[in-house]
mmCIF file of C-alpha atoms in Angstrom:
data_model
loop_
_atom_site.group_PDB
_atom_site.id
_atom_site.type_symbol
_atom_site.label_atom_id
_atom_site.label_comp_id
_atom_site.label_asym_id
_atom_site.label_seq_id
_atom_site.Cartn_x
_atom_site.Cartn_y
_atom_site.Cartn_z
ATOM 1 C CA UNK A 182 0.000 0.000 0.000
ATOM 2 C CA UNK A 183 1.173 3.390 -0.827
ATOM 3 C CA UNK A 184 1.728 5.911 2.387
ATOM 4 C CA UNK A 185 -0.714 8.838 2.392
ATOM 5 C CA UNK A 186 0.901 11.488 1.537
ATOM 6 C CA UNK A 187 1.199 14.498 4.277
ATOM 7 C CA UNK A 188 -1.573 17.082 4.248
ATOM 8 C CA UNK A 189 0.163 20.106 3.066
ATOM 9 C CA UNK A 190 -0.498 24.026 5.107
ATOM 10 C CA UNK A 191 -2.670 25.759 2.960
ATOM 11 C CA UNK A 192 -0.430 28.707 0.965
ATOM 12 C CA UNK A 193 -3.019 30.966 1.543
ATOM 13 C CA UNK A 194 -4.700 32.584 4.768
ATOM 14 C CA UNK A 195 -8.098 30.552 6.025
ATOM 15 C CA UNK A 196 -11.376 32.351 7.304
ATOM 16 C CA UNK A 197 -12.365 31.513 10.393
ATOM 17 C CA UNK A 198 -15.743 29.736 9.831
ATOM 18 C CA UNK A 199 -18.455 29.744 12.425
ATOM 19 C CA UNK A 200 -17.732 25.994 12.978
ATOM 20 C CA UNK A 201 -13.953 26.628 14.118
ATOM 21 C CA UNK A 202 -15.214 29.660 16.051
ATOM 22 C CA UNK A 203 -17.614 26.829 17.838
ATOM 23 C CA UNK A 204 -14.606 24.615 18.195
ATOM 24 C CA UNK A 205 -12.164 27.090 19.856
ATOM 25 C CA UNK A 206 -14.990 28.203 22.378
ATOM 26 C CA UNK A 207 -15.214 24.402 22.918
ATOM 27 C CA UNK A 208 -11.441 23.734 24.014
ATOM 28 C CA UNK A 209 -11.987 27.043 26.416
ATOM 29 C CA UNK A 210 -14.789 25.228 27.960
ATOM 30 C CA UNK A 211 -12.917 22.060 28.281
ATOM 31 C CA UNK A 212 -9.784 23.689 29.963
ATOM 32 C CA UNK A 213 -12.424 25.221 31.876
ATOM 33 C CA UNK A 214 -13.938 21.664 33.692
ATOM 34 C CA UNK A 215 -10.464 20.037 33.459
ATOM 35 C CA UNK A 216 -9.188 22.979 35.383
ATOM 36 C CA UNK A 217 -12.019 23.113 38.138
ATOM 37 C CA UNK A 218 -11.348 19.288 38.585
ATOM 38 C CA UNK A 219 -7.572 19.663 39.002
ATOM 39 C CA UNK A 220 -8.239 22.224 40.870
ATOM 40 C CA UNK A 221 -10.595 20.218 43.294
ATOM 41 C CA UNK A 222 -7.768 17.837 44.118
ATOM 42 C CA UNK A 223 -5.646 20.728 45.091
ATOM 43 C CA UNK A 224 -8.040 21.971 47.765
ATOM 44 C CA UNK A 225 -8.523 18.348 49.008
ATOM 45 C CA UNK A 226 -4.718 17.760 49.339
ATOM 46 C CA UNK A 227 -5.074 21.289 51.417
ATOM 47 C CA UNK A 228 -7.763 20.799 53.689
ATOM 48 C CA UNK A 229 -7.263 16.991 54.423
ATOM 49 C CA UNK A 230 -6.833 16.197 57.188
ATOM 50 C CA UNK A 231 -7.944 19.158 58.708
ATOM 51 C CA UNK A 232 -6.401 20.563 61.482
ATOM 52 C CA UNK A 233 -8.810 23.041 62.692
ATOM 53 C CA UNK A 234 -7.397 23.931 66.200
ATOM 54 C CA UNK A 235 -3.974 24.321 64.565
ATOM 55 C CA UNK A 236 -3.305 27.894 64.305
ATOM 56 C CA UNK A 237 -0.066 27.337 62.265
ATOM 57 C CA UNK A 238 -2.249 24.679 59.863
ATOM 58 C CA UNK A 239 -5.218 27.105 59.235
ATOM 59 C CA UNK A 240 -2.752 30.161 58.209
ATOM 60 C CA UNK A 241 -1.124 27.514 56.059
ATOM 61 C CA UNK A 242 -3.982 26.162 54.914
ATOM 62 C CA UNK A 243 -5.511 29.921 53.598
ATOM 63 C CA UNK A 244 -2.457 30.341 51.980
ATOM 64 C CA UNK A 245 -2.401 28.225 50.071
ATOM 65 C CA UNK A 246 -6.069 28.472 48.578
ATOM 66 C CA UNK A 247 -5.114 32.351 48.005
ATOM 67 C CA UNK A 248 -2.090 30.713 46.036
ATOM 68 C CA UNK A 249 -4.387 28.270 44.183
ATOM 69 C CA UNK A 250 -7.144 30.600 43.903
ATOM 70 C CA UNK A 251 -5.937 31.848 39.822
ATOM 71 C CA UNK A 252 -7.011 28.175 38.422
ATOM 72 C CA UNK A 253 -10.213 27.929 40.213
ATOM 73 C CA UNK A 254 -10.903 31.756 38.958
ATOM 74 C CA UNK A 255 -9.824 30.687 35.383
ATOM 75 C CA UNK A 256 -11.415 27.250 35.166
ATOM 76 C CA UNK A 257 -14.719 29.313 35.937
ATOM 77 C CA UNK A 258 -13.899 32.224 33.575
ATOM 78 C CA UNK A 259 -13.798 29.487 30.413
ATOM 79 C CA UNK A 260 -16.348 27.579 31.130
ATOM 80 C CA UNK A 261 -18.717 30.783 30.906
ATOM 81 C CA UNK A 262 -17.435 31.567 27.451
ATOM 82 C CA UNK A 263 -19.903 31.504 25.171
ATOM 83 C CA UNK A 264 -19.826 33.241 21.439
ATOM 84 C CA UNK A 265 -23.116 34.651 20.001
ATOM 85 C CA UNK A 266 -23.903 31.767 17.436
ATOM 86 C CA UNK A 267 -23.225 29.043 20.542
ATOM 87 C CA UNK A 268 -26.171 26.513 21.519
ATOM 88 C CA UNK A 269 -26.685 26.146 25.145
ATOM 89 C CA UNK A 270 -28.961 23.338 26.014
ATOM 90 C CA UNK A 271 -31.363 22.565 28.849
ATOM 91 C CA UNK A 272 -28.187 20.380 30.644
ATOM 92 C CA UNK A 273 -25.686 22.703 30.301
ATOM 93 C CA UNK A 274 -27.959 25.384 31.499
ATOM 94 C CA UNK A 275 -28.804 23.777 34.561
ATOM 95 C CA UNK A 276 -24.554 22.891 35.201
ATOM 96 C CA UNK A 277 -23.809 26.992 34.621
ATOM 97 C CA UNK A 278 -26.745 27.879 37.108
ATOM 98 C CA UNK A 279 -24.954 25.441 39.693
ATOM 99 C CA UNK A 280 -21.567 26.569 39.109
ATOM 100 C CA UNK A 281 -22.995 30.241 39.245
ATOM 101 C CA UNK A 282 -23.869 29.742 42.778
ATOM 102 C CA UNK A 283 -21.019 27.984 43.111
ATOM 103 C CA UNK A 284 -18.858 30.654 42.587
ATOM 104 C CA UNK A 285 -21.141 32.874 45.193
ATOM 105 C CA UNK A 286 -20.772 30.171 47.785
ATOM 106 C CA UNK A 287 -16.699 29.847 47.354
ATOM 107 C CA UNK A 288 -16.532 33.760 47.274
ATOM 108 C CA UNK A 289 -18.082 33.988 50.732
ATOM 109 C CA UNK A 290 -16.169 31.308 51.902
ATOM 110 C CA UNK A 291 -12.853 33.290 50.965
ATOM 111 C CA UNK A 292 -14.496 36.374 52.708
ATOM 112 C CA UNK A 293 -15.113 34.454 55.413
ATOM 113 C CA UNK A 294 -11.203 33.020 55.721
ATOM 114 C CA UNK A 295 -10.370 36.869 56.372
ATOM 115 C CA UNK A 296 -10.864 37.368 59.792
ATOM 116 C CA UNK A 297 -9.465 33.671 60.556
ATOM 117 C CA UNK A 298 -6.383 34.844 58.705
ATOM 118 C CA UNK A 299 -6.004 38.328 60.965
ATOM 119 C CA UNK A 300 -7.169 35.807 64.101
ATOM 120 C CA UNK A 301 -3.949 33.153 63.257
ATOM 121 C CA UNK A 302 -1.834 35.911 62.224
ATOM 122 C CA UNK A 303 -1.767 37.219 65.946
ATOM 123 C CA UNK A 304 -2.224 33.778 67.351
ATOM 124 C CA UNK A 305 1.670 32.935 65.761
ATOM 125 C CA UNK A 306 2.810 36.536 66.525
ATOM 126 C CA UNK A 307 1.864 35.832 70.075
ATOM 127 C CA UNK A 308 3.297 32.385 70.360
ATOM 128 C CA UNK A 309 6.883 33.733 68.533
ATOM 129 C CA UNK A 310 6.789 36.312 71.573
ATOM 130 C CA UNK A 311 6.311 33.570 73.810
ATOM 131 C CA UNK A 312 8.959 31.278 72.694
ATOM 132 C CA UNK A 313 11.769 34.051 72.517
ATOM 133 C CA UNK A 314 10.579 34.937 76.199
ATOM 134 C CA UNK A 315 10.969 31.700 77.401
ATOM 135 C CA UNK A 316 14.326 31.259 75.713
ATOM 136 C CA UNK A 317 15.655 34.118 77.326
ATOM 137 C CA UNK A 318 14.479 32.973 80.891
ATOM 138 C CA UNK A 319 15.820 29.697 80.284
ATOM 139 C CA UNK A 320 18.989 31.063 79.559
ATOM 140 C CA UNK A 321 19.160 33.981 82.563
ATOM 141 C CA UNK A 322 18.407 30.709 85.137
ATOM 142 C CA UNK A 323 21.101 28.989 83.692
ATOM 143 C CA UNK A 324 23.319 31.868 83.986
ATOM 144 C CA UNK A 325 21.840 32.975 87.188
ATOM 145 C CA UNK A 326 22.787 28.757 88.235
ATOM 146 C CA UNK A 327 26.624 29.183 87.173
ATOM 147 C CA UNK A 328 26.925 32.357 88.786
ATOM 148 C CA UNK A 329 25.850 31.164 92.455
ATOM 149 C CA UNK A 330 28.226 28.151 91.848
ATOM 150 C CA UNK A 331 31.027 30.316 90.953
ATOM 151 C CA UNK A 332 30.497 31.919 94.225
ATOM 152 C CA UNK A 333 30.864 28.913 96.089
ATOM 153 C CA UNK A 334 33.910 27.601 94.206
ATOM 154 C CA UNK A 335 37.684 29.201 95.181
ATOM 155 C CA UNK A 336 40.256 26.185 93.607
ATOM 156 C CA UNK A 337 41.543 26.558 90.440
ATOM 157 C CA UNK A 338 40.909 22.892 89.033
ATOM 158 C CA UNK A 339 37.269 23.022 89.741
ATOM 159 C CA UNK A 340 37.098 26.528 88.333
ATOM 160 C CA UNK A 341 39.157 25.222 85.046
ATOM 161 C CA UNK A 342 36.643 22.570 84.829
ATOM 162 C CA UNK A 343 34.100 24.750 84.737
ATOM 163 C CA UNK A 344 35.423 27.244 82.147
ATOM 164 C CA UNK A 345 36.158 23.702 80.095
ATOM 165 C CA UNK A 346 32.294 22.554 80.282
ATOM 166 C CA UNK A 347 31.328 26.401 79.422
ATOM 167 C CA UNK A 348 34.137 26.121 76.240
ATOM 168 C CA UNK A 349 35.690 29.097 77.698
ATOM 169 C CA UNK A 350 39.394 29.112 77.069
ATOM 170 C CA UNK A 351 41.360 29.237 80.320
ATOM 171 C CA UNK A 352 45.972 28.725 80.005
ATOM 172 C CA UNK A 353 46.063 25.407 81.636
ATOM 173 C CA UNK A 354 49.325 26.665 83.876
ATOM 174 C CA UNK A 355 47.623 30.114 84.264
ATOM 175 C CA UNK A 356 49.207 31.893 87.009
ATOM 176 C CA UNK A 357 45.946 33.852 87.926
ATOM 177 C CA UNK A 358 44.089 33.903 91.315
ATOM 178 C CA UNK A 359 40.812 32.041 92.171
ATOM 179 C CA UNK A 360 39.279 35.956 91.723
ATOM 180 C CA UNK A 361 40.513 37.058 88.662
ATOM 181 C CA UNK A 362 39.272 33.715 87.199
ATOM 182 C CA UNK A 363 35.873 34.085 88.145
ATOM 183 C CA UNK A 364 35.537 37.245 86.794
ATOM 184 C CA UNK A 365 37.035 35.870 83.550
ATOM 185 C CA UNK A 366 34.362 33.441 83.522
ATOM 186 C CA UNK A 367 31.951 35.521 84.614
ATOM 187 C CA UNK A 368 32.539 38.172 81.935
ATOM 188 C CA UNK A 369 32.451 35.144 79.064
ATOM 189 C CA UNK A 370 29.525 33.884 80.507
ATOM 190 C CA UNK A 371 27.890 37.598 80.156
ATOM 191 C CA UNK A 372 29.588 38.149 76.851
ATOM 192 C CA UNK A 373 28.039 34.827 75.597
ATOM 193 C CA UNK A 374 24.795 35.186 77.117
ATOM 194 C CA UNK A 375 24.708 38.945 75.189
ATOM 195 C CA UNK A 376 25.628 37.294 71.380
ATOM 196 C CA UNK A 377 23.049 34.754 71.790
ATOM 197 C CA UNK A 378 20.484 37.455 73.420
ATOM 198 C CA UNK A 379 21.166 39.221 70.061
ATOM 199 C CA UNK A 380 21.283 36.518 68.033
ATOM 200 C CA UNK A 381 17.649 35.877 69.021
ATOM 201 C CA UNK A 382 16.169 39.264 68.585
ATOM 202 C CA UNK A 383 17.112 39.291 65.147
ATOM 203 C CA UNK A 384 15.539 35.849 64.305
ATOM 204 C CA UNK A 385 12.685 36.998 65.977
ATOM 205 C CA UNK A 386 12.623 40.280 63.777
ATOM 206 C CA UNK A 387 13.153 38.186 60.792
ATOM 207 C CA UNK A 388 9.873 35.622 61.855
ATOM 208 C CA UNK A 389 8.064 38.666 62.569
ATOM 209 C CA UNK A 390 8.578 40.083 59.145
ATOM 210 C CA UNK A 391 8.257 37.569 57.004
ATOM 211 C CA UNK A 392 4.708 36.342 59.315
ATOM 212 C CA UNK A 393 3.549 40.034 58.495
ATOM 213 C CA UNK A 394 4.613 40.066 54.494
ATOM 214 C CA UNK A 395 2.299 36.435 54.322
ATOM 215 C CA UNK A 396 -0.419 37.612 56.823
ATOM 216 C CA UNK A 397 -0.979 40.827 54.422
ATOM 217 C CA UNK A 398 -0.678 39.203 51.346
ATOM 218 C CA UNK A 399 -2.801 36.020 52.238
ATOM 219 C CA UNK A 400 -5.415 38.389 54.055
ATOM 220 C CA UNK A 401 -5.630 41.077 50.996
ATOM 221 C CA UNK A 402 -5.271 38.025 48.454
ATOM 222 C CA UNK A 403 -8.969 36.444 50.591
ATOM 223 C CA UNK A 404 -10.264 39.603 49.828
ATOM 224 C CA UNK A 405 -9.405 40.103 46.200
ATOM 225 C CA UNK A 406 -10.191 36.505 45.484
ATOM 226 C CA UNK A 407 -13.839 36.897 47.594
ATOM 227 C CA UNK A 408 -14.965 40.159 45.444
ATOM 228 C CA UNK A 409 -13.829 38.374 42.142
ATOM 229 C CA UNK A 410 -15.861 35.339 42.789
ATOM 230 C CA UNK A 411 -18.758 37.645 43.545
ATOM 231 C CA UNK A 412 -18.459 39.611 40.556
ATOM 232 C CA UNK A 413 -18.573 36.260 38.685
ATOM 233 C CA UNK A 414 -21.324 35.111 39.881
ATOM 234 C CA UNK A 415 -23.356 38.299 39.040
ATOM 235 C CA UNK A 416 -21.468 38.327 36.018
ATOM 236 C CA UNK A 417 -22.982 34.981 35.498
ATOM 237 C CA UNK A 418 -26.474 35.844 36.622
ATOM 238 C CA UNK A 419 -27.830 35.448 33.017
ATOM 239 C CA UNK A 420 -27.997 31.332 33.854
ATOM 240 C CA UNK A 421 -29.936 31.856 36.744
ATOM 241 C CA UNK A 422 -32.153 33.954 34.415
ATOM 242 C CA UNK A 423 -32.531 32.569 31.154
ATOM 243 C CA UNK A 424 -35.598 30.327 31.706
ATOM 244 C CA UNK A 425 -37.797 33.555 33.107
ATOM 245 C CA UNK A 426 -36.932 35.277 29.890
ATOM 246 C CA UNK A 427 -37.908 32.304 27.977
ATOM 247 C CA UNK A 428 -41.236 31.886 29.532
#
């Protein structure tokens, strides 16, 4: 059998016929549903299991539905393409009135996620506060700990071997007194305890930061994504309204 020979491009420029026009408005349709159903998996991987007395899982969580929120948004958007010459029938009328309220009840839910957003935002602030002030009290007992044993302590081995277990460096034939020692010690210890005082203030600063850059953009991106999911569905309203203007 002979091959088929290759369909060759046309040398000259096509019109676009009303049945390619139906065609194209088809595939938008189609990327519409397949989006809306990827989409679905996303939020289920999200929300399951839920952790709903988790502040740190709900902030999460409404982050990453603002993140996720564009495919939803365009998965609707396609599906609700229609050209002037398209054919709706009495099924696909009755699936754009349900994803028309749809897209009311998902905006309201993203409304909704606002004030849990501010509510988790503080909740975290708060327990970062919390966990830097109980660092720092840890550390001033164990200071406060090595400082009434110093006190107590006047020969040079056992004040060695203390310097050793702090990692302080101390000459092993040092020719210094019992005194001078302590204060050596003493002044690492507070030296040490300073550095890590201000090592933790600025990771705290940093935590704080970057939990205010996501709380603003996860809270304004609720909002944003709320209103546009409202607008669609009185964009939209034309579904819900086609069979009175029939009758």
């Amino acid at each position: 059998m002979k091959a088929k020979k290759a369909e060759k491009t046309p040398s000259k420029p096509i019109e676009i016929t009303e049945f390619i026009e139906k065609r194209s408005f088809a595939l938008l349709r189609f990327l519409g549903y397949s989006l809306l159903i990827f989409s679905l998996f996303d939020y289920l991987a999200i929300l399951l299991p839920p952790q709903l007395t988790n502040p740190n899982w709900e902030f999460q969580a409404i982050s990453q539905m603002v993140d996720h929120v564009w495919s939803i948004l365009l998965g609707f958007a396609f599906i609700f393409v229609f050209n002037q010459s398209s054919i709706v029938n009495v099924k696909q009328i009755g699936i754009l009135k349900f994803l028309s309220w749809i897209s009311l009840v998902i905006g309201i839910f993203y409304l909704l996620m606002l004030p849990l957003g501010i509510n988790n935002s503080l909740t975290i602030y708060r327990t970062i506060n919390n966990q830097f002030a109980t660092q720092q009290s840890q550390q001033q007992e164990q200071i406060q700990k090595i400082t009434e044993k110093l006190k107590t302590v006047t020969s040079p081995q056992q004040l060695t071997s203390i310097a050793a277990s702090l990692n302080i460096p101390i000459e092993p034939n040092s020719q210094q007194s019992p005194q001078d020692l302590k204060n050596k010690i003493s002044q690492q210890i507070q030296n040490s305890a300073q550095n890590a005082i201000n090592v933790a203030n600025t990771a705290k600063r940093e935590q704080t930061k970057n939990l205010i850059k996501t709380a603003v953009r996860i809270n304004i991106g609720a909002i944003i994504s709320g209103v546009c999911f409202i607008i669609l569905w009185r964009l939209t309203s034309w579904t819900r309204t086609i069979e009175k203007s029939q009758r």
